[in-house]
Short mmCIF file of C-alpha atoms in Angstrom, two decimals:
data_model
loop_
_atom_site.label_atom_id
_atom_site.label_comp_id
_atom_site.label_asym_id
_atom_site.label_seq_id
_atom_site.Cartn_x
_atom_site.Cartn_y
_atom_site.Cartn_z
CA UNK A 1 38.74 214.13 60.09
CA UNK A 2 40.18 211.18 62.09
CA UNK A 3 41.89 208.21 60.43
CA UNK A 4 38.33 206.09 61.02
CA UNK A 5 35.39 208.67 60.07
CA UNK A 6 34.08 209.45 56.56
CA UNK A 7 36.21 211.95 55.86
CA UNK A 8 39.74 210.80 56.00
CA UNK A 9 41.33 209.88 52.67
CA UNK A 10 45.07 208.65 52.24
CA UNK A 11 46.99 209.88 49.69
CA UNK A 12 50.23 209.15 48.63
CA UNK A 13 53.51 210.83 49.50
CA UNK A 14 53.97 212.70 46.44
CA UNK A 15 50.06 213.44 45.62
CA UNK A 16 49.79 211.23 42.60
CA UNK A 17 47.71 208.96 41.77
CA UNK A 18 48.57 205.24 40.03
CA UNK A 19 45.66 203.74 39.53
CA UNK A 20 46.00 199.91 40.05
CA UNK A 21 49.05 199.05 41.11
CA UNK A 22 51.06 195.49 42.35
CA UNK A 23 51.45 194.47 45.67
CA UNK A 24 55.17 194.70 45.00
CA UNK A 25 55.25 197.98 43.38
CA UNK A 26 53.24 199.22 46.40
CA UNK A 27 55.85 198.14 48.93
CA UNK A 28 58.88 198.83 47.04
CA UNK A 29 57.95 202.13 46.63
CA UNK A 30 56.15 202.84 49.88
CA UNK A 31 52.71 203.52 48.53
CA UNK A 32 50.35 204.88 51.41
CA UNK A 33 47.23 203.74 49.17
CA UNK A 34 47.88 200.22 48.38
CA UNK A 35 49.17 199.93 52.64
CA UNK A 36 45.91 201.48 53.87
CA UNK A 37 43.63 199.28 51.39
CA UNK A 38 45.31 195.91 52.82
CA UNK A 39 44.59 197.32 56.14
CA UNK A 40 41.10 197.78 55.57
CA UNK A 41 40.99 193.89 54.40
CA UNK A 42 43.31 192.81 57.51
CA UNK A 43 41.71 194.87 59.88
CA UNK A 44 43.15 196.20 63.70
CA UNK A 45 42.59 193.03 65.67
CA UNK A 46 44.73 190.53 62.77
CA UNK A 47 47.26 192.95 62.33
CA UNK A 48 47.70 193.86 66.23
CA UNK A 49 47.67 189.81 66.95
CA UNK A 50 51.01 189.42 63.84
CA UNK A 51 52.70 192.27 65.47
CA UNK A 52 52.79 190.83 68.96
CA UNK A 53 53.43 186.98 67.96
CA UNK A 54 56.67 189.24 65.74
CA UNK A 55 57.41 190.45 69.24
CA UNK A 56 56.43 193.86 68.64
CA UNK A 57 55.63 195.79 71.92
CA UNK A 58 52.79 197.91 71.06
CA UNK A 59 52.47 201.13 73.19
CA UNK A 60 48.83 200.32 74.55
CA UNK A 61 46.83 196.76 73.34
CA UNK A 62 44.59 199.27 71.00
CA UNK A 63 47.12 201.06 69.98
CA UNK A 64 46.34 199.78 65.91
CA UNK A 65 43.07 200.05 66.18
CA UNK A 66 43.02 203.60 67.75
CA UNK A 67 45.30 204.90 65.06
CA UNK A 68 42.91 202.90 62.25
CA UNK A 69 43.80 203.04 58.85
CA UNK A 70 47.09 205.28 59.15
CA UNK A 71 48.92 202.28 61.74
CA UNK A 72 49.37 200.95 57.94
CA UNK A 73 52.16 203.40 57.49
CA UNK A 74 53.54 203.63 60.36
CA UNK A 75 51.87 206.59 63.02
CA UNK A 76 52.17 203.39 65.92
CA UNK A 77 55.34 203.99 67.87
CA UNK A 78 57.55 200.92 68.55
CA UNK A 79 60.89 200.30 69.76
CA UNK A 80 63.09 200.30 66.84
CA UNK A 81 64.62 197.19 68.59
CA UNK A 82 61.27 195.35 68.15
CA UNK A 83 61.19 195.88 64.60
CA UNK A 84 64.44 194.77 64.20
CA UNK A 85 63.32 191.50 65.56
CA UNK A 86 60.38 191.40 62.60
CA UNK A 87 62.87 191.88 59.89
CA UNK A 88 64.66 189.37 61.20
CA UNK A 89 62.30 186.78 61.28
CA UNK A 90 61.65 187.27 57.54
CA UNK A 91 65.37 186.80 57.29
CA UNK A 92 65.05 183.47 59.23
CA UNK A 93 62.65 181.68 56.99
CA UNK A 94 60.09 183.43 59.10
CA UNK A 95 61.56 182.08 62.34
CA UNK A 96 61.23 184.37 65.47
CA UNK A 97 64.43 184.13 67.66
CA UNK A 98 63.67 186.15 71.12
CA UNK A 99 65.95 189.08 72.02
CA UNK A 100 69.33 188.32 73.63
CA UNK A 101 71.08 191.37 75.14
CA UNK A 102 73.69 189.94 76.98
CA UNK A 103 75.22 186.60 76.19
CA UNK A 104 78.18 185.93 78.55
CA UNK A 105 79.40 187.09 81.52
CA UNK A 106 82.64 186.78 82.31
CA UNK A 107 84.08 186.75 86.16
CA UNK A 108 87.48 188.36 87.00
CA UNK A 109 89.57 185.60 85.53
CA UNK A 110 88.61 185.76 82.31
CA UNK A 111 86.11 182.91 82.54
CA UNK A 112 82.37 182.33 81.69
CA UNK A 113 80.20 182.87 85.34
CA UNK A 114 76.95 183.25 83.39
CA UNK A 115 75.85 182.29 79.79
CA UNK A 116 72.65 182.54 78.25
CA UNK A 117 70.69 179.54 77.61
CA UNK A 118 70.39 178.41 74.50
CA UNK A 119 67.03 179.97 72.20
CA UNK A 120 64.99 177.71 70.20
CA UNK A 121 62.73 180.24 67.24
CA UNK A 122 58.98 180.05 66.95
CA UNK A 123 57.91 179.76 63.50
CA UNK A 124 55.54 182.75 63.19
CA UNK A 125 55.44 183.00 59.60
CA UNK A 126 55.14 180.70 56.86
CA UNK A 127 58.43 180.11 55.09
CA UNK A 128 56.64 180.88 51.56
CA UNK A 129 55.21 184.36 52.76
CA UNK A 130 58.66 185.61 54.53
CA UNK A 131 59.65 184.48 50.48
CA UNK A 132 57.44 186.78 49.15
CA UNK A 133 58.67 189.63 51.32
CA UNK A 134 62.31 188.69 50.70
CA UNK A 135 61.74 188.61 47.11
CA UNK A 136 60.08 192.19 47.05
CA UNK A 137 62.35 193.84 49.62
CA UNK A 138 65.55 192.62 47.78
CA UNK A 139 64.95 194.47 44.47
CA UNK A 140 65.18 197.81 46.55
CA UNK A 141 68.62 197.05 46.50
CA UNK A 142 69.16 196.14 42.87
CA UNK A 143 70.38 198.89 40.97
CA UNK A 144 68.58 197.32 37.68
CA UNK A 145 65.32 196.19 38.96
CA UNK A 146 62.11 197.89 39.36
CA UNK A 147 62.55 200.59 42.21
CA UNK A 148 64.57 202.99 39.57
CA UNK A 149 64.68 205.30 42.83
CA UNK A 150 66.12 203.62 45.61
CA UNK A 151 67.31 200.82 43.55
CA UNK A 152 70.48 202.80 42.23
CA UNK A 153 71.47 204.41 46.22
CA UNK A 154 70.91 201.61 48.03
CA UNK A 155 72.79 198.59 45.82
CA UNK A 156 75.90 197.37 47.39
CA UNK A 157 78.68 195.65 44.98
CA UNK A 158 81.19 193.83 47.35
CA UNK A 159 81.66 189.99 46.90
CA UNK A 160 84.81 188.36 46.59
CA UNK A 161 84.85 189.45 43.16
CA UNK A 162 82.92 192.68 43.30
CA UNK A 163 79.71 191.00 42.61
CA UNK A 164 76.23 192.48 43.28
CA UNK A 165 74.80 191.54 46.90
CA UNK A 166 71.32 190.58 47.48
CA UNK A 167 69.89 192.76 50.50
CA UNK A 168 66.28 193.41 51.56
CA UNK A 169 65.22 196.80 52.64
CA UNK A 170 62.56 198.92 53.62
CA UNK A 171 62.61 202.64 54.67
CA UNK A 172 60.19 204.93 56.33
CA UNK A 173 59.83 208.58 56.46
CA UNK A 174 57.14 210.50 59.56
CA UNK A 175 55.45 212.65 57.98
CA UNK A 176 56.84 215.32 60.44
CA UNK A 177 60.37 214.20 60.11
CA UNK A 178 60.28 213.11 63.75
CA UNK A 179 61.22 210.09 63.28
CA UNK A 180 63.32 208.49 59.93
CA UNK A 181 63.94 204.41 59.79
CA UNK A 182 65.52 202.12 57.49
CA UNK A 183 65.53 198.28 58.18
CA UNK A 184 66.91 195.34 56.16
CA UNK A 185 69.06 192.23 56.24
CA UNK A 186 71.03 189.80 54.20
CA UNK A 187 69.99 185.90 53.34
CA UNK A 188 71.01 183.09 55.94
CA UNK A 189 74.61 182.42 55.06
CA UNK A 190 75.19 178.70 53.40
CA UNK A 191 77.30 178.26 56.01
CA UNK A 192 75.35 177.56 59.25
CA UNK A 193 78.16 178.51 61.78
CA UNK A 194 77.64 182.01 60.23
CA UNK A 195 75.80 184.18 61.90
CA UNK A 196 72.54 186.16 59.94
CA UNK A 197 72.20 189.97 59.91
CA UNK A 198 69.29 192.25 59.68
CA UNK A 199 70.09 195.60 60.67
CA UNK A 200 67.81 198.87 61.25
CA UNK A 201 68.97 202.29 61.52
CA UNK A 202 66.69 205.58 62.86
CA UNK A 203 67.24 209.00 63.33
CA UNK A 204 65.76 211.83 64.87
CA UNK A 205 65.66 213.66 68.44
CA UNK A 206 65.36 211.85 71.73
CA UNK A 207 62.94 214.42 73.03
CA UNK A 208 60.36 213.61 69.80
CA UNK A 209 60.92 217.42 69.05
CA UNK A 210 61.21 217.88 65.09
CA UNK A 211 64.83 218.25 63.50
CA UNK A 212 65.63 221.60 62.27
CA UNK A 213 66.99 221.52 58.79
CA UNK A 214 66.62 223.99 55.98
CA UNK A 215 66.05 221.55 53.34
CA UNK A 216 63.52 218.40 53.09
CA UNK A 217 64.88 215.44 54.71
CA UNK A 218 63.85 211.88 53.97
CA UNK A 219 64.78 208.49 55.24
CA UNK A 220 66.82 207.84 51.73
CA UNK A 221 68.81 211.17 52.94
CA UNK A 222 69.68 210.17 56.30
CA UNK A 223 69.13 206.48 57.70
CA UNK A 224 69.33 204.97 54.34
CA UNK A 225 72.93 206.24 53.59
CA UNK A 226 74.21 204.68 57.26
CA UNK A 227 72.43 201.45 56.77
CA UNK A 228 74.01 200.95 53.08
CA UNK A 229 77.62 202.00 54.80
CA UNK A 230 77.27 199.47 57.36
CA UNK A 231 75.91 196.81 55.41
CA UNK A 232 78.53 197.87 52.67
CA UNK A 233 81.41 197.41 54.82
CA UNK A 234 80.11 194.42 57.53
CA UNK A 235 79.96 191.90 54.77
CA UNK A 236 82.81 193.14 52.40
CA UNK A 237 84.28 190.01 50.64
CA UNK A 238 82.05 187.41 52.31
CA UNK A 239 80.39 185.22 50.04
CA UNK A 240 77.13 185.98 48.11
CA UNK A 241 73.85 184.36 48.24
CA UNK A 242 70.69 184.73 47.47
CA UNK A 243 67.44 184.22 49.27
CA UNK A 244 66.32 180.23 48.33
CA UNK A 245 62.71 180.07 47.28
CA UNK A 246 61.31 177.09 49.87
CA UNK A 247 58.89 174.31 48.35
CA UNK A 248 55.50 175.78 48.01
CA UNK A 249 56.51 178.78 45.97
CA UNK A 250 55.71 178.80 42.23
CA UNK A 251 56.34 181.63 39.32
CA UNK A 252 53.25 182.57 37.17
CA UNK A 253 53.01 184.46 34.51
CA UNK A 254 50.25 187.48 35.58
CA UNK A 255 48.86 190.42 33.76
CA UNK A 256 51.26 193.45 34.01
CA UNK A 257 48.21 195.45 34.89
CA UNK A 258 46.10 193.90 36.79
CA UNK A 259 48.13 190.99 38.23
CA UNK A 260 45.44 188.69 37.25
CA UNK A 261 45.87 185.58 35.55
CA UNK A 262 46.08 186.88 31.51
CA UNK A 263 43.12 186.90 29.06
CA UNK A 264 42.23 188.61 26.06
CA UNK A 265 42.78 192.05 27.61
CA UNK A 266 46.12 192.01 28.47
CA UNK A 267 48.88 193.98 26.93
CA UNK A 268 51.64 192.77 28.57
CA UNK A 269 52.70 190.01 31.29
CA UNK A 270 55.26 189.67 33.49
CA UNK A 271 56.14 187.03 36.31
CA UNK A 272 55.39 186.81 39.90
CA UNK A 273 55.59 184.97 42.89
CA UNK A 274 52.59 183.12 44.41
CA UNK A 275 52.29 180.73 47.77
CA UNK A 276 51.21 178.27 45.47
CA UNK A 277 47.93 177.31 45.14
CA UNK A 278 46.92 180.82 45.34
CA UNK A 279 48.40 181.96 41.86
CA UNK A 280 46.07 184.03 39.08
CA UNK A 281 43.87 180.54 37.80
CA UNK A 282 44.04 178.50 40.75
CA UNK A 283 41.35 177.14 43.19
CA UNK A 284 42.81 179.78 45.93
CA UNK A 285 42.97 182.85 43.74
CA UNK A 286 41.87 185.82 45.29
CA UNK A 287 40.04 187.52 42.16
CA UNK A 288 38.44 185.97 39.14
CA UNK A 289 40.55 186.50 35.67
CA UNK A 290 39.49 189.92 34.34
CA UNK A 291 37.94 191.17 37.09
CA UNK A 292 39.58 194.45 37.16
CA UNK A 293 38.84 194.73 33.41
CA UNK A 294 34.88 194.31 33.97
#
């Protein structure tokens, strides 16, 4: 069965199945289902039109759509430079800054002959939504949060005064092993004349032939462990900040299960971020309250 006909159905990576789960659960712990189902909302021509305006070079203009439901986890090859750039714009308030590979060249004497012009960002998404992503990434680095998995490997503890540092990250595993990615970045410094830093990490063979290993190798093996070193020791003892919620954000208090606004049914709540206006209860809410329950 191909990734668009009847008989195609995703699964997730270790076979089980969750039930209902949260959009943030989903991403922090890579869930193929909940990925595939937003697809199917989104569809190819959206999500094709937000990865070019990121700057993503696609390898053919129906390259999404020709994959179908599976470009939601990540079978559409792009230059790992490319998705760089997309982190980075969540980093930057959802700012796109074009690539700069060279920005000086010197002449024999030392001195400037050529510098680069100076690059003024595109807002390409809205600073509340890169929020939302920042907010869900970052607990993948939070060795007490949600993600008890990647949580614990991928935390790094270096501030001034050992204090925990707030990093976004995502990872991604092929499921041949071809090809093994981790991306991520730190907040916008409070200080302006210092410069931001997202940072992605892949490994795998030039040729596209499959690694030979004896054992099962994931991106939390491999890429994950470099990109935590690097991170680790590029921002050892610089200050620590967090990422700033911009106006237009609220917290509500959801259903635990359903993420609905809570009614009768619920068990337990916890709290959530919302572009607001679109919270569980509000005149933008996507689903009515107990939906899932009826």
């Amino acid at each position: 069965a191909t990734p668009m006909s009847p008989g195609y159905t995703p699964h997730d990576d270790d076979f089980h199945e969750r039930g209902p789960v949260l959009l943030r659960q989903g991403l922090e712990y890579s869930l193929n289902i909940p990925a595939e189902k937003a697809y199917s909302f989104v569809g190819p021509q959206a999500l094709t039109q937000r990865a070019q305006a990121l700057g993503i070079r696609l390898p053919s203009p129906n390259a999404i759509a020709d994959a179908g439901y599976t470009a939601a986890i990540g079978t559409v090859s792009v230059p790992i430079a490319d998705m760089v750039s997309a982190y980075a714009t969540l980093a930057n308030n959802g700012v796109s800054m074009p690539q700069q590979f060279i920005v000086e060249i010197d002449g024999p004497s030392g001195k400037p002959v050529w510098k680069a012009p100076t690059n003024v960002g595109k807002q390409i998404v809205s600073p509340q939504a890169s929020f939302l992503m920042d907010s869900i990434l970052e607990q993948n680095t939070n060795p007490h949060g949600e993600n008890i998995l990647w949580g614990p490997m991928l935390y790094v503890n270096n501030g001034p005064n050992g204090e925990h540092r707030w990093i976004a990250v995502k990872t991604g595993t092929a499921s041949d092993t071809k090809d093994l990615t981790s991306f991520g970045y730190i907040p916008n410094p409070d200080d302006a004349s210092q410069p931001g830093l997202a940072v992605g990490v892949w490994s795998g063979n030039s040729d596209s032939s499959k690694p030979k290993s004896a054992i099962s190798i994931l991106a939390m093996n491999g890429p994950a462990m470099v990109w935590r070193a690097f991170m680790r020791d590029y921002t050892a003892g610089r200050p620590v900040n967090d990422f700033t919620p911009p106006p237009g954000v609220v917290q509500s208090t959801i259903d635990a299960f359903s993420g609905g606004a809570p009614g009768p049914w619920t068990r337990s709540t916890r709290q959530e971020w919302f572009i607001d206006g679109t919270q569980p209860g509000s005149a933008n809410a996507i689903d009515k309250p107990g939906l899932l329950y009826t």
